[in-house]
Coordinates of C-alpha atoms in Angstrom, one line a residue:
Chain R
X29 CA -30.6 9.2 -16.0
X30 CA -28.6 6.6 -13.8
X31 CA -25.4 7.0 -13.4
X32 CA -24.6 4.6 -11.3
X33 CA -26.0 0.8 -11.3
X34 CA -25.5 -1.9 -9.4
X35 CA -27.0 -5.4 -10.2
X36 CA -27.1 -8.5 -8.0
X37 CA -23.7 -7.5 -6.4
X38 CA -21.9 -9.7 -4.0
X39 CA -19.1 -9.8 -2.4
X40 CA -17.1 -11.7 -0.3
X41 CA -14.0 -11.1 2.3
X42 CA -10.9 -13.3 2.1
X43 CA -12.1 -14.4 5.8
X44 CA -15.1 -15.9 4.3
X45 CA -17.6 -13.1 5.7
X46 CA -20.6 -12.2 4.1
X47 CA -19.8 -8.0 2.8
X48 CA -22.6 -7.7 0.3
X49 CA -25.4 -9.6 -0.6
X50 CA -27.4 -9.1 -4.3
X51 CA -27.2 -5.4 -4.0
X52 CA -29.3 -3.8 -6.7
X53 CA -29.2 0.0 -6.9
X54 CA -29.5 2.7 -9.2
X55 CA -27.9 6.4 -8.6
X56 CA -29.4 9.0 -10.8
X57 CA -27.6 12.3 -12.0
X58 CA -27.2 15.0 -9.5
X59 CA -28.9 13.1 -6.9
X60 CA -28.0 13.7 -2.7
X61 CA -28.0 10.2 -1.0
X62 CA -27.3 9.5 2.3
X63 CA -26.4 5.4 2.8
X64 CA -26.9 4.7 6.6
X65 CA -26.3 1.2 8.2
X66 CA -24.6 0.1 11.6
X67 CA -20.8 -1.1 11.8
X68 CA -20.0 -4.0 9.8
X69 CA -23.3 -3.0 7.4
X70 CA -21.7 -3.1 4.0
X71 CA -21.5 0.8 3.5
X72 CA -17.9 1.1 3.1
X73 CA -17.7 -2.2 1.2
X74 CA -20.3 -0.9 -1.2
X75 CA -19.0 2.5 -2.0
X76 CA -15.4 0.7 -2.7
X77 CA -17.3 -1.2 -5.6
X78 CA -18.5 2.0 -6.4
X79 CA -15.0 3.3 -8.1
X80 CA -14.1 -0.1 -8.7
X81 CA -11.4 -0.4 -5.8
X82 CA -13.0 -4.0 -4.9
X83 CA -14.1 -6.1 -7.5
X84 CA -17.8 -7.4 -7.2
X85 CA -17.9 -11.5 -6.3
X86 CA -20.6 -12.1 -8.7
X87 CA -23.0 -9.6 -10.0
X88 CA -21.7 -6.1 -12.0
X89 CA -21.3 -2.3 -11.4
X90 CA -21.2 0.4 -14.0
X91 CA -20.6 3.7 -14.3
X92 CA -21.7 6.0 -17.0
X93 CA -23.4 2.5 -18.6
X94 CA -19.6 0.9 -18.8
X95 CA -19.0 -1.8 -16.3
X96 CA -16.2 -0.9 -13.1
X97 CA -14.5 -4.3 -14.0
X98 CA -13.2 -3.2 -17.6
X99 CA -11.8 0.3 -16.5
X100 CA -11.5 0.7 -13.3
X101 CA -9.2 3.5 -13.9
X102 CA -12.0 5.3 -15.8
X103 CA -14.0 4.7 -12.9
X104 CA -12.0 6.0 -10.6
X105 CA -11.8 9.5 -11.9
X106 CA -15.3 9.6 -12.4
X107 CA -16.7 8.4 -9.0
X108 CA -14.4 10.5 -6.5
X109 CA -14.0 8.7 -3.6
X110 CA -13.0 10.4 0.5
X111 CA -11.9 8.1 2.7
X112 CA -13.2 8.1 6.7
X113 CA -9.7 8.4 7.8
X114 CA -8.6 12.1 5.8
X115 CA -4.9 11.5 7.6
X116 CA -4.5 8.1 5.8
X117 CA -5.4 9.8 2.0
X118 CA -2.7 12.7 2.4
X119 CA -0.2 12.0 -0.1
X120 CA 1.4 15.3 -0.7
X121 CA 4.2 17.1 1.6
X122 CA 2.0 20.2 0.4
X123 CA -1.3 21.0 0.3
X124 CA -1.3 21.8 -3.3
X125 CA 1.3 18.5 -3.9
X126 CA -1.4 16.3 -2.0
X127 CA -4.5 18.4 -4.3
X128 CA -2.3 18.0 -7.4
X129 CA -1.5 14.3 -7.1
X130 CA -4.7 13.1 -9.1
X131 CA -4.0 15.6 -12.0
X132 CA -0.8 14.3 -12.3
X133 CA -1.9 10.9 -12.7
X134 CA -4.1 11.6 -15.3
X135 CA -1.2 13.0 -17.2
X136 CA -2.6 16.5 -17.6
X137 CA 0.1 19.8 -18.1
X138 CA 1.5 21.8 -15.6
X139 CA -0.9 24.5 -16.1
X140 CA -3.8 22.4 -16.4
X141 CA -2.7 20.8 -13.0
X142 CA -2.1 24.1 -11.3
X143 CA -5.8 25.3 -12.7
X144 CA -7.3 22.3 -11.3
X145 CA -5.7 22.6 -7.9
X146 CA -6.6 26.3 -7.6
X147 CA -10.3 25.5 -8.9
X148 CA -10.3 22.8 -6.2
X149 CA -9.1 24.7 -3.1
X150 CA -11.7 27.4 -3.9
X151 CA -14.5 25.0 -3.7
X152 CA -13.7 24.1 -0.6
X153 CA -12.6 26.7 0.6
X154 CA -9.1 26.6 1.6
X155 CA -7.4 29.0 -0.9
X156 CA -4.2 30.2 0.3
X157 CA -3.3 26.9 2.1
X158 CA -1.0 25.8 -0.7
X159 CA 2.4 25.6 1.2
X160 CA 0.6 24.5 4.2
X161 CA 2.0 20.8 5.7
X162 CA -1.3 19.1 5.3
X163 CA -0.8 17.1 8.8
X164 CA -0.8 20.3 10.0
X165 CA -4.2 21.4 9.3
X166 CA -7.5 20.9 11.9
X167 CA -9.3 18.0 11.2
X168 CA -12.0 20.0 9.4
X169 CA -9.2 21.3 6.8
X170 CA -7.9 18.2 6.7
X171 CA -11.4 16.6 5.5
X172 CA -11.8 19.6 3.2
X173 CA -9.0 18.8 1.6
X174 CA -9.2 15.2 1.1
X175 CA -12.5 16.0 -0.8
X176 CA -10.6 19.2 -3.1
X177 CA -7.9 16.2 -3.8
X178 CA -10.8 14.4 -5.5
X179 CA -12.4 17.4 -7.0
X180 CA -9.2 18.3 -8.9
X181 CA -9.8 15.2 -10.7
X182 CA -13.5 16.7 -12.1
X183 CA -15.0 13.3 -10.8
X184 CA -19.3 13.3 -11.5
X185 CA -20.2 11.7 -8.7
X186 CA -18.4 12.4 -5.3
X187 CA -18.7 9.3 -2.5
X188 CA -17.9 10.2 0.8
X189 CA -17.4 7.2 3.9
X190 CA -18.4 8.9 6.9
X191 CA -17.0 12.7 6.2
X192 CA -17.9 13.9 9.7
X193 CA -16.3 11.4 11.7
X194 CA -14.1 13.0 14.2
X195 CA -15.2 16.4 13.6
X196 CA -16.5 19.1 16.1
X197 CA -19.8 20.8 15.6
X198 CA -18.2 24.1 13.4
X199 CA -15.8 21.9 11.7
X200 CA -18.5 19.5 10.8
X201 CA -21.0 22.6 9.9
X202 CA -18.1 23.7 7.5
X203 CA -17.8 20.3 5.6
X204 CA -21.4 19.9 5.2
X205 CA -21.8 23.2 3.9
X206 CA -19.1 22.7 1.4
X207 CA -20.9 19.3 0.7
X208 CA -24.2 21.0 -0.2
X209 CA -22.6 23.8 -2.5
X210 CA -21.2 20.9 -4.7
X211 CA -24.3 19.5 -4.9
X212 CA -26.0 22.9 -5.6
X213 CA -22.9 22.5 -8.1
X214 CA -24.2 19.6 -10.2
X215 CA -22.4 16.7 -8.3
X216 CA -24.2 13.6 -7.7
X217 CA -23.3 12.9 -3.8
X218 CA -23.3 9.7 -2.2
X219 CA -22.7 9.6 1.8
X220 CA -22.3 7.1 4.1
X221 CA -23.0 7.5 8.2
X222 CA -24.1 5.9 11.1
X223 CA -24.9 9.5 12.5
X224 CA -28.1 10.8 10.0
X225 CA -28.3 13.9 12.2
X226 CA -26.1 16.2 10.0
X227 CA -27.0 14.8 6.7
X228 CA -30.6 13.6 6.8
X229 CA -32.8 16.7 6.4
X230 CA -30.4 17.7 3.1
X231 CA -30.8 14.0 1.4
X232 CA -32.9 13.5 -1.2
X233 CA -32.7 9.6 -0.7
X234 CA -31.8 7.3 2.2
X235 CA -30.4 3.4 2.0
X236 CA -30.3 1.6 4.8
X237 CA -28.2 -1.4 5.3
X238 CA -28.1 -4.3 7.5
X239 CA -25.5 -7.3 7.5
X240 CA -24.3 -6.6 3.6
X241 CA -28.1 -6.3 2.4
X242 CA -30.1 -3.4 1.1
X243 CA -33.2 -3.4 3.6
X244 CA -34.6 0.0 2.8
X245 CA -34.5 2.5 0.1
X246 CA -36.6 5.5 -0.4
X247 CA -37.4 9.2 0.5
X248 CA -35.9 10.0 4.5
X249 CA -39.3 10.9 5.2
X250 CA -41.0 7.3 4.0
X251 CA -38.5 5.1 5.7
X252 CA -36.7 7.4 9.0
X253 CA -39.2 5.8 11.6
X254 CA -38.2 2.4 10.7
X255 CA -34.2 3.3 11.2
X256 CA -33.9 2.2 15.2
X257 CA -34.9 -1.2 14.5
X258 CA -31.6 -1.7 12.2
X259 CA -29.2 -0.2 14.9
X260 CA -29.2 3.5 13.5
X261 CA -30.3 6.3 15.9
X262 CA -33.0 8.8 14.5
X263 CA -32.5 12.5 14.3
X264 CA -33.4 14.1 17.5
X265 CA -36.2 16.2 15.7
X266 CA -37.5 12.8 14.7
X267 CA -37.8 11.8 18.7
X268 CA -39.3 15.2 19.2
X269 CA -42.3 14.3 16.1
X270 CA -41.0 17.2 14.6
X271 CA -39.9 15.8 11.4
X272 CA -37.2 15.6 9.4
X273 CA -35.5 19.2 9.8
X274 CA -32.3 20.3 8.0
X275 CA -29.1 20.7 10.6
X276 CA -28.0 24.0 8.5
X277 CA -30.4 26.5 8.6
Chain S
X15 CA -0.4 14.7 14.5
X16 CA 0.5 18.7 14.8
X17 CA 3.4 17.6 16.2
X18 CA 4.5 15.0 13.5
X19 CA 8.3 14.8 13.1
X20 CA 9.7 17.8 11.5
X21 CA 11.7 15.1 8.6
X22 CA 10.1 16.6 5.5
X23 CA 10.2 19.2 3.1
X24 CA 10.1 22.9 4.4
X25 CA 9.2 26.1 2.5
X26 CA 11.8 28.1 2.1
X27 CA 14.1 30.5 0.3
X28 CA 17.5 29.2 1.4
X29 CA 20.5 28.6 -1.5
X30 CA 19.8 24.5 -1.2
X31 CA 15.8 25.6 -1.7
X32 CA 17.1 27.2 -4.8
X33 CA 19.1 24.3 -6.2
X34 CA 18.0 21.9 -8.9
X35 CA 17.2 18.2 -7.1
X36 CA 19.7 17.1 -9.5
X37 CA 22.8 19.2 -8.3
X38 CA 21.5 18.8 -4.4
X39 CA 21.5 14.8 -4.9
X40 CA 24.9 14.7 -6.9
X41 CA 26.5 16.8 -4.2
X42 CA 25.0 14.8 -1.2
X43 CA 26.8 11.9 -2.9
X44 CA 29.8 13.1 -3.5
X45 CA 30.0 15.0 0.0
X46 CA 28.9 11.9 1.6
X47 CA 31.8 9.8 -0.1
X48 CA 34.0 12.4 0.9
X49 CA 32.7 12.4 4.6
X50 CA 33.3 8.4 5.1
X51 CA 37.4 9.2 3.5
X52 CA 38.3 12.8 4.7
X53 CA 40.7 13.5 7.4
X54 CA 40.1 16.2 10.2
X55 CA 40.6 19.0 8.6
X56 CA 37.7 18.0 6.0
X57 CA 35.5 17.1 8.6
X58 CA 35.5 20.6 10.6
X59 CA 35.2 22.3 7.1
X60 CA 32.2 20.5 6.1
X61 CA 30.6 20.6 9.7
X62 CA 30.9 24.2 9.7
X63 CA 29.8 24.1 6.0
X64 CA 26.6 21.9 7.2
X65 CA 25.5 24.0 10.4
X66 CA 25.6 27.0 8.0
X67 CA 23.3 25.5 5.4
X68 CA 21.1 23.7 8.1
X69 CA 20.7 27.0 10.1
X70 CA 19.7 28.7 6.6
X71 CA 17.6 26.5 5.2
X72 CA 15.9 27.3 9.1
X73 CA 16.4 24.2 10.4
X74 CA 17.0 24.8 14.4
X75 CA 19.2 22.4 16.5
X76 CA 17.0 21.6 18.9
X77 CA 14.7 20.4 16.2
X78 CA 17.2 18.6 14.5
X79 CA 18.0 16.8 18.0
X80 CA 15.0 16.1 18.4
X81 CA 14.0 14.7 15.2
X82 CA 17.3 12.3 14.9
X83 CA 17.2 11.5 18.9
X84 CA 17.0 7.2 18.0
X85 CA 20.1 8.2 15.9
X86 CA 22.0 10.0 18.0
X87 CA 21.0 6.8 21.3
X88 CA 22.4 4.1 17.9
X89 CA 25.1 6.6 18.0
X90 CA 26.1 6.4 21.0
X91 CA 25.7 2.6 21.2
X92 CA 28.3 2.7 18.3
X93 CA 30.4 4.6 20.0
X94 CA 30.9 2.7 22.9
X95 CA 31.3 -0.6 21.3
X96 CA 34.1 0.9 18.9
X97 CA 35.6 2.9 22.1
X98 CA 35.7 0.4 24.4
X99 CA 37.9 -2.7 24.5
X100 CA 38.8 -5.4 27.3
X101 CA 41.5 -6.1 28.7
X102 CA 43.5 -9.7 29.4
X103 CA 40.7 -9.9 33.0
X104 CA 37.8 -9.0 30.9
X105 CA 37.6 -5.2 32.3
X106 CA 36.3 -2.7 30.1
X107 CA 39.2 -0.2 28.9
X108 CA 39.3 2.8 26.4
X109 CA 42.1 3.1 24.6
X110 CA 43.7 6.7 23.6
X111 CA 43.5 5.1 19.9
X112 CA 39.8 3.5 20.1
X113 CA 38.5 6.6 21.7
X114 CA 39.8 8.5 18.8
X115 CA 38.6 5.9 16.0
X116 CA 35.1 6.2 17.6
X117 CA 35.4 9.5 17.8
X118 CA 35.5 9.6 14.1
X119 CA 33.5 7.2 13.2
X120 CA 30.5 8.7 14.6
X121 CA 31.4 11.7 13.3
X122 CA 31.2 10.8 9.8
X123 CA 28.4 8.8 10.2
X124 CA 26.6 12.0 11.6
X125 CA 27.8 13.9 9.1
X126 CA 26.4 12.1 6.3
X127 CA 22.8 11.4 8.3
X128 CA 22.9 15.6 8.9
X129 CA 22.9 15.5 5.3
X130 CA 19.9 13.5 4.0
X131 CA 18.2 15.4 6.3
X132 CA 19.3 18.7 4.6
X133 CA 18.6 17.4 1.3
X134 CA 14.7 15.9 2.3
X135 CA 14.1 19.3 4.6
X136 CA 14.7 21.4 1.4
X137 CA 13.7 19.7 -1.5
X138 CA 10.1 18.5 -2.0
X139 CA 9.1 14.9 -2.6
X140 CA 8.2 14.8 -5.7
X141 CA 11.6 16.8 -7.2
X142 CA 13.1 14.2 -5.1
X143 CA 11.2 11.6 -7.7
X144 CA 11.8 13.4 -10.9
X145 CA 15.7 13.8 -9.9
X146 CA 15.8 10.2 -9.6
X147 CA 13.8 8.9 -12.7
X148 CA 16.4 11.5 -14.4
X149 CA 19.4 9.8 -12.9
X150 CA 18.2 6.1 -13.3
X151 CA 16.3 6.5 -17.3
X152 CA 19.9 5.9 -18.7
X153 CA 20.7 2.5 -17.0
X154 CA 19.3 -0.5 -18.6
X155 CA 16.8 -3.0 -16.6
X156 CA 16.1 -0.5 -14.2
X157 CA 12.1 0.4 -13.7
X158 CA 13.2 3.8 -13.0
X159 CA 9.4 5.2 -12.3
X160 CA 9.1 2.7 -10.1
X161 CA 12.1 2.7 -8.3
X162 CA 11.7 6.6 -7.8
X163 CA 8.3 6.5 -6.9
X164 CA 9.3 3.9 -4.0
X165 CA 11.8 6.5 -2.9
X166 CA 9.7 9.1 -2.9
X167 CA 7.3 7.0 -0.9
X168 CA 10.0 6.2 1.8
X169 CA 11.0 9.9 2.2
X170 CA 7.7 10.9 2.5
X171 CA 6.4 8.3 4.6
X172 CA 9.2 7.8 7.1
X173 CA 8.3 10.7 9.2
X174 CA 4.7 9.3 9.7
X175 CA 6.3 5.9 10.8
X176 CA 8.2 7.6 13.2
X177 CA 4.7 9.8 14.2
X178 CA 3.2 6.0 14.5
X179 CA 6.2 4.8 16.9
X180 CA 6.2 7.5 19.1
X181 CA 2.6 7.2 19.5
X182 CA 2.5 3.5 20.0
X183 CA 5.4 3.6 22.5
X184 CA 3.6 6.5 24.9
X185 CA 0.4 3.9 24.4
X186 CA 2.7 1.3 25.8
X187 CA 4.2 3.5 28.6
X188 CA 0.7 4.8 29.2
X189 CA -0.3 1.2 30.3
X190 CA 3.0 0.5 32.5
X191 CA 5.2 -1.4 30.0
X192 CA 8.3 0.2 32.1
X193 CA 7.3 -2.1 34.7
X194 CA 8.0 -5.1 32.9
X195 CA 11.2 -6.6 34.5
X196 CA 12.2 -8.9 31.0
X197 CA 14.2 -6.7 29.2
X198 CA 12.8 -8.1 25.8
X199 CA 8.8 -7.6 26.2
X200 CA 9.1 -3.7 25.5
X201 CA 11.1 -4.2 22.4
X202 CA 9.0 -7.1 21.0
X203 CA 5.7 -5.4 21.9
X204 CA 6.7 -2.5 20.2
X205 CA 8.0 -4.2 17.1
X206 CA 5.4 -6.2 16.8
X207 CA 2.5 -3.0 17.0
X208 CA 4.5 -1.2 14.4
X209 CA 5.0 -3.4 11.9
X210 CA 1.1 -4.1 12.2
X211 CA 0.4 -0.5 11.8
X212 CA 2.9 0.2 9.4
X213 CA 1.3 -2.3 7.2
X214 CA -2.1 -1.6 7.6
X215 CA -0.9 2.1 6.7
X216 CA 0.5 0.8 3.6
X217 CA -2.4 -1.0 3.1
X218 CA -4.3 2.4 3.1
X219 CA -1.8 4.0 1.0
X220 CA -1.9 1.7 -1.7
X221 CA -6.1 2.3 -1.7
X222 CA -6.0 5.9 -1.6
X223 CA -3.1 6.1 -4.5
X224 CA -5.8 3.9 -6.7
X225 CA -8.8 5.6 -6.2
X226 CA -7.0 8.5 -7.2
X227 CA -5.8 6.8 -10.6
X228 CA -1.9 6.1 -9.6
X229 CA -0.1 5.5 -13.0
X230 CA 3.8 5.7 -13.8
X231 CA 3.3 7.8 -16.3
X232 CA 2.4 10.8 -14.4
X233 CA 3.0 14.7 -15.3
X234 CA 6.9 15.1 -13.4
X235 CA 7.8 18.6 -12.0
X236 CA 10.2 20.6 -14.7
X237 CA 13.8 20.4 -13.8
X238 CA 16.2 23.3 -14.5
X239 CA 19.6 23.7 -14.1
X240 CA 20.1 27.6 -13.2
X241 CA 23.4 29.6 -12.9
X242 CA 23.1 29.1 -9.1
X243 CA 23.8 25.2 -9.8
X244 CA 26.9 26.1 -11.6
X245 CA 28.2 27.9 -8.6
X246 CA 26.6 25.5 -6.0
X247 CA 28.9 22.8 -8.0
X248 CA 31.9 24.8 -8.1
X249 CA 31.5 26.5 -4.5
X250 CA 31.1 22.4 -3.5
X251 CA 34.3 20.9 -5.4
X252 CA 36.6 23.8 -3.8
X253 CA 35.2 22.7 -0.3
X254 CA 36.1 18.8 -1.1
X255 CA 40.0 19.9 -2.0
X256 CA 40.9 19.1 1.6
X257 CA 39.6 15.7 1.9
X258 CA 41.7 15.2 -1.2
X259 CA 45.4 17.3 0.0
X260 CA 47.0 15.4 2.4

C-alpha cells in the first residue's frame, strides 16, 4: 500500500532555478529507500515536499491518500523529517527539552510527553542523556538525537537528508544501525546521499536524481552500474565486481 | 561547538534551581530596579548577595568572565567616556566626581547584567516561556504565546550567536584581517558575516520548528509556587530595605 505519492511534482526556486521536474513516485509501507543524486539534484528539495515544508509548483503530494497542501501539519507528524545539519534542528537546552519539543506541539500531557521522550531515547539509544546540553554531544549523538526528536512524534515514515554527513566510521556504524532497527521496527525509511557506500547493500529501492528529475528507479542491484554516469560514485565492492554487499555485517 | 558559550541553563540543585520562574523573574525585576536607584551600601549587599548565589548555582568566575568579556570591553568603553572629561585646552582629565559617577555606573549596570545571567543559567528555557505567558495572559492586546515564545527563542539562541561570532571572527583573523590598516573593514566584515549567518540560522530554525508541528498552543511546563518561594520573596524584600533607608 503507498503511503506516499507524488504526481507530476514541480517546483520552482524564488531565483527562477529548476528544483523539481514532474516527479512521479510512489513509497509503499515499510519500505527502505535510498534517494541518491549529486549536489544541486533535487533530493533535499524533494524530501521537503515530502512533509509538506515546500509547497509543490504544480503537481500534488499526499500522504496517507490526503494531499500535503490541505494539512501540512498532519503531514508533518507523519513523515518525520532529520535535517543534514543535526546542530541546526536542536531546539531544546536539554536533551529531553529538544526530544520533547514535538510532543508538546501536538498538545499531548505531561506524562504522555515524558513516555514518548523516554520511548524515543531508547530507540536510539541514548537513554540516560536527558540532562545532557545537546551541543555537547559527538556528532553521532547528536544525529541520534535529531532522529529520537522525530520519533517522539510516532511519525510512519522517517526521511532522513544525508544522516551520515560528517560522521566518522563508528559514529556512522552507530546511526545506521539504529536506522535498520527502525526499519526492522515497521518504519517506512526514506534516505538521501551522495555517498551509497553505507546505505546501499540495506535498501530495498534506489532513486537516482539528476538536475530536479527522476532518471532511475528500481532495485540497487538493476540500476548501481549506471550510477557514475550521473555524478554518484559506486560502492567499492561494486568496483571490485563483487556486488552489492551490506556495510554492517 | 563543545565549547559553546556557557549562557544557558545548567542542571543543578542550587536555592534559584529550586524557585518557581515566576518568583525568580519578579525578583530579577524588582532587584534590578533597585540596582539602577540604590546607594552604596545596597550595592555591596547585593554584590555579596549575587557572588553567593552565582557561586551556588556553580557558576565559576572565570566562566562568567569569560562568557560576558564583549560586556565587560562595552564596559569599560562606558567607563571611560563617563570618567573622563576635557579640560578648557582639550586635554583629557578625570575628575574626583566623574571617576566616582562611572564608578557607579558600571557597577550597576554589571550588577543587573550578572543577573539575567543568573536567572537564564538556572532556569530552563521553556519555564522561562511559561513564566512569561503567565505574566503577560492578563494584559489585553498582547499575543502573550507569541511574545513568550520569541523570548524564549532569544535566550536560547543568543549563546549560539555568540558561538557563530567567535567563530567567524577567528575565520577572519585566520586570514590576516588584523593586518588591515582601516580601522572600519574588521568591524564591517564581521557585521556583515553575522548577520548573514544569523539569518540563514533563523532561516533553519524556523524549518526545523515546522517540520516538527510548531503551534502556540503547546503542552507548557507546570508551575508551582512552593514554600521555598515564600521565603525566597521574603529573604529578597529584607535585602532591598537598604536601597530604600537612607
Amino acid at each position: 500500500m503507498a503511503i506516499i505519492e507524488t504526481n507530476g511534482l514541480c517546483y520552482q526556486y524564488q531565483d527562477g532555478s529548476t528544483g523539481l521536474v514532474d516527479v512521479s513516485l510512489s513509497f509503499e509501507t515499510g519500505e527502505f529507500t535510498v534517494v541518491a543524486g549529486a549536489n544541486g539534484s533535487g533530493k533535499s528539495t524533494l524530501l521537503r515536499h515530502l512533509n509538506g515544508l515546500l509547497l509543490p509548483g504544480s503537481g500534488s503530494v499526499s500522504v496517507c491518500g490526503a494531499a500535503v497542501q490541505d494539512d501540512p501539519a498532519r503531514a508533518r507528524q507523519q513523515v518525520g523529517m532529520v535535517f543534514q545539519d543535526a546542530d541546526s534542528q536542536i531546539i531544546g537546552e536539554t536533551v529531553y527539552a529538544d526530544v520533547a519539543f514535538g510532543p508538546e506541539n501536538l498538545g499531548l500531557s505531561h506524562d504522555q510527553i515524558d513516555e514518548r521522550v523516554q520511548a524515543a531515547l531508547e530507540a536510539v539509544a541514548l537513554t540516560g542523556f536527558d540532562d545532557k546540553s545537546p551541543h555537547h554531544l559527538s556528532g553521532g549523538e547528536k544525529r541520534r538525537l535529531a532522529i529520537a526528536g522525530v520519533l517522539a512524534m510516532t511519525p510512519q515514515v522517517l526521511v532522513m537528508d544525508e544522516p551520515f554527513s560528517n560522521l566518522d566510521y563508528r559514529a556512522a556504524r552507530l546511526v545506521l544501525t539504529q536506522i535498520l532497527n527502525l526499519h526492522r521496527a515497521g518504519h517506512t525509511i526514506i534516505i538521501t546521499t551522495h555517498d551509497l557506500e553505507k546505505v546501499i547493500g540495506h535498501a530495498q529501492r534506489l532513486i537516482i536524481m539528476d538536475r530536479g528529475r527522476v532518471v532511475r528507479d528500481g532495485s540497487p542491484a538493476a540500476i548501481i552500474e549506471d550510477v557514475e554516469r550521473f555524478g554518484i560514485r559506486p560502492p567499492c565492492s561494486i568496483k571490485f565486481n563483487q556486488g552489492i554487499l551490506p556495510w554492517l555485517s | 561547538m563543545a565549547e559553546l558559550t556557557s549562557i544557558g541553563f545548567r542542571k543543578g540543585n542550587s536555592v534559584l534551581h529550586r524557585l518557581d520562574p515566576r518568583t525568580k523573574q519578579i525578583l530579577l525585576m524588582v532587584f534590578g530596579m533597585a540596582a539602577l536607584f540604590g546607594d552604596e551600601r545596597f550595592l555591596l549587599l547585593a554584590s555579596l548577595l549575587l557572588a553567593l548565589l552565582l557561586h551556588q548555582a556553580g557558576l565559576r568566575f572565570t566562566t562568567i568572565v569569560r562568557e560576558i568579556r564583549y560586556f565587560l570591553y562595552l564596559l569599560i568603553f562606558v567607563f571611560a567616556v563617563r570618567a573622563i572629561s576635557f579640560t578648557d585646552q582639550f586635554y583629557p582629565a578625570i575628575s574626583p566626581g566623574g571617576f566616582s559617577e562611572a564608578i557607579f555606573f558600571c557597577w550597576r549596570l554589571l550588577l543587573i547584567v550578572l543577573m539575567g545571567l543568573l536567572l537564564v543559567s538556572t532556569t530552563r528555557t521553556s519555564d522561562i516561556r511559561a513564566a512569561i505567558i503567565w505574566f503577560l495572559r492578563p494584559l489585553p492586546l498582547i499575543n502573550e504565546k507569541m511574545a513568550a515564545t520569541m523570548v524564549g527563542l532569544l535566550v536560547r539562541f543568543l549563546p549560539l550567536i555568540l558561538f557563530q561570532a567567535r567563530e567567524i571572527d577567528e575565520g577572519m583573523r585566520a586570514r590576516g584581517i588584523e593586518r588591515r590598516r582601516n580601522p572600519l573593514v574588521r568591524p564591517i566584515r564581521f557585521s556583515v558575516a553575522l548577520f548573514r549567518r544569523v539569518f540563514v540560522r533563523a532561516d533553519e530554525l524556523v524549518e526545523t520548528m515546522q517540520a516538527r508541528c510548531y503551534s502556540e498552543q503547546r503542552t507548557l511546563p507546570q508551575l508551582q509556587f512552593s514554600a521555598a518561594d515564600g521565603w525566597a520573596s521574603v529573604f529578597g524584600l529584607l535585602a532591598l530595605l537598604p536601597a530604600f533607608l537612607r
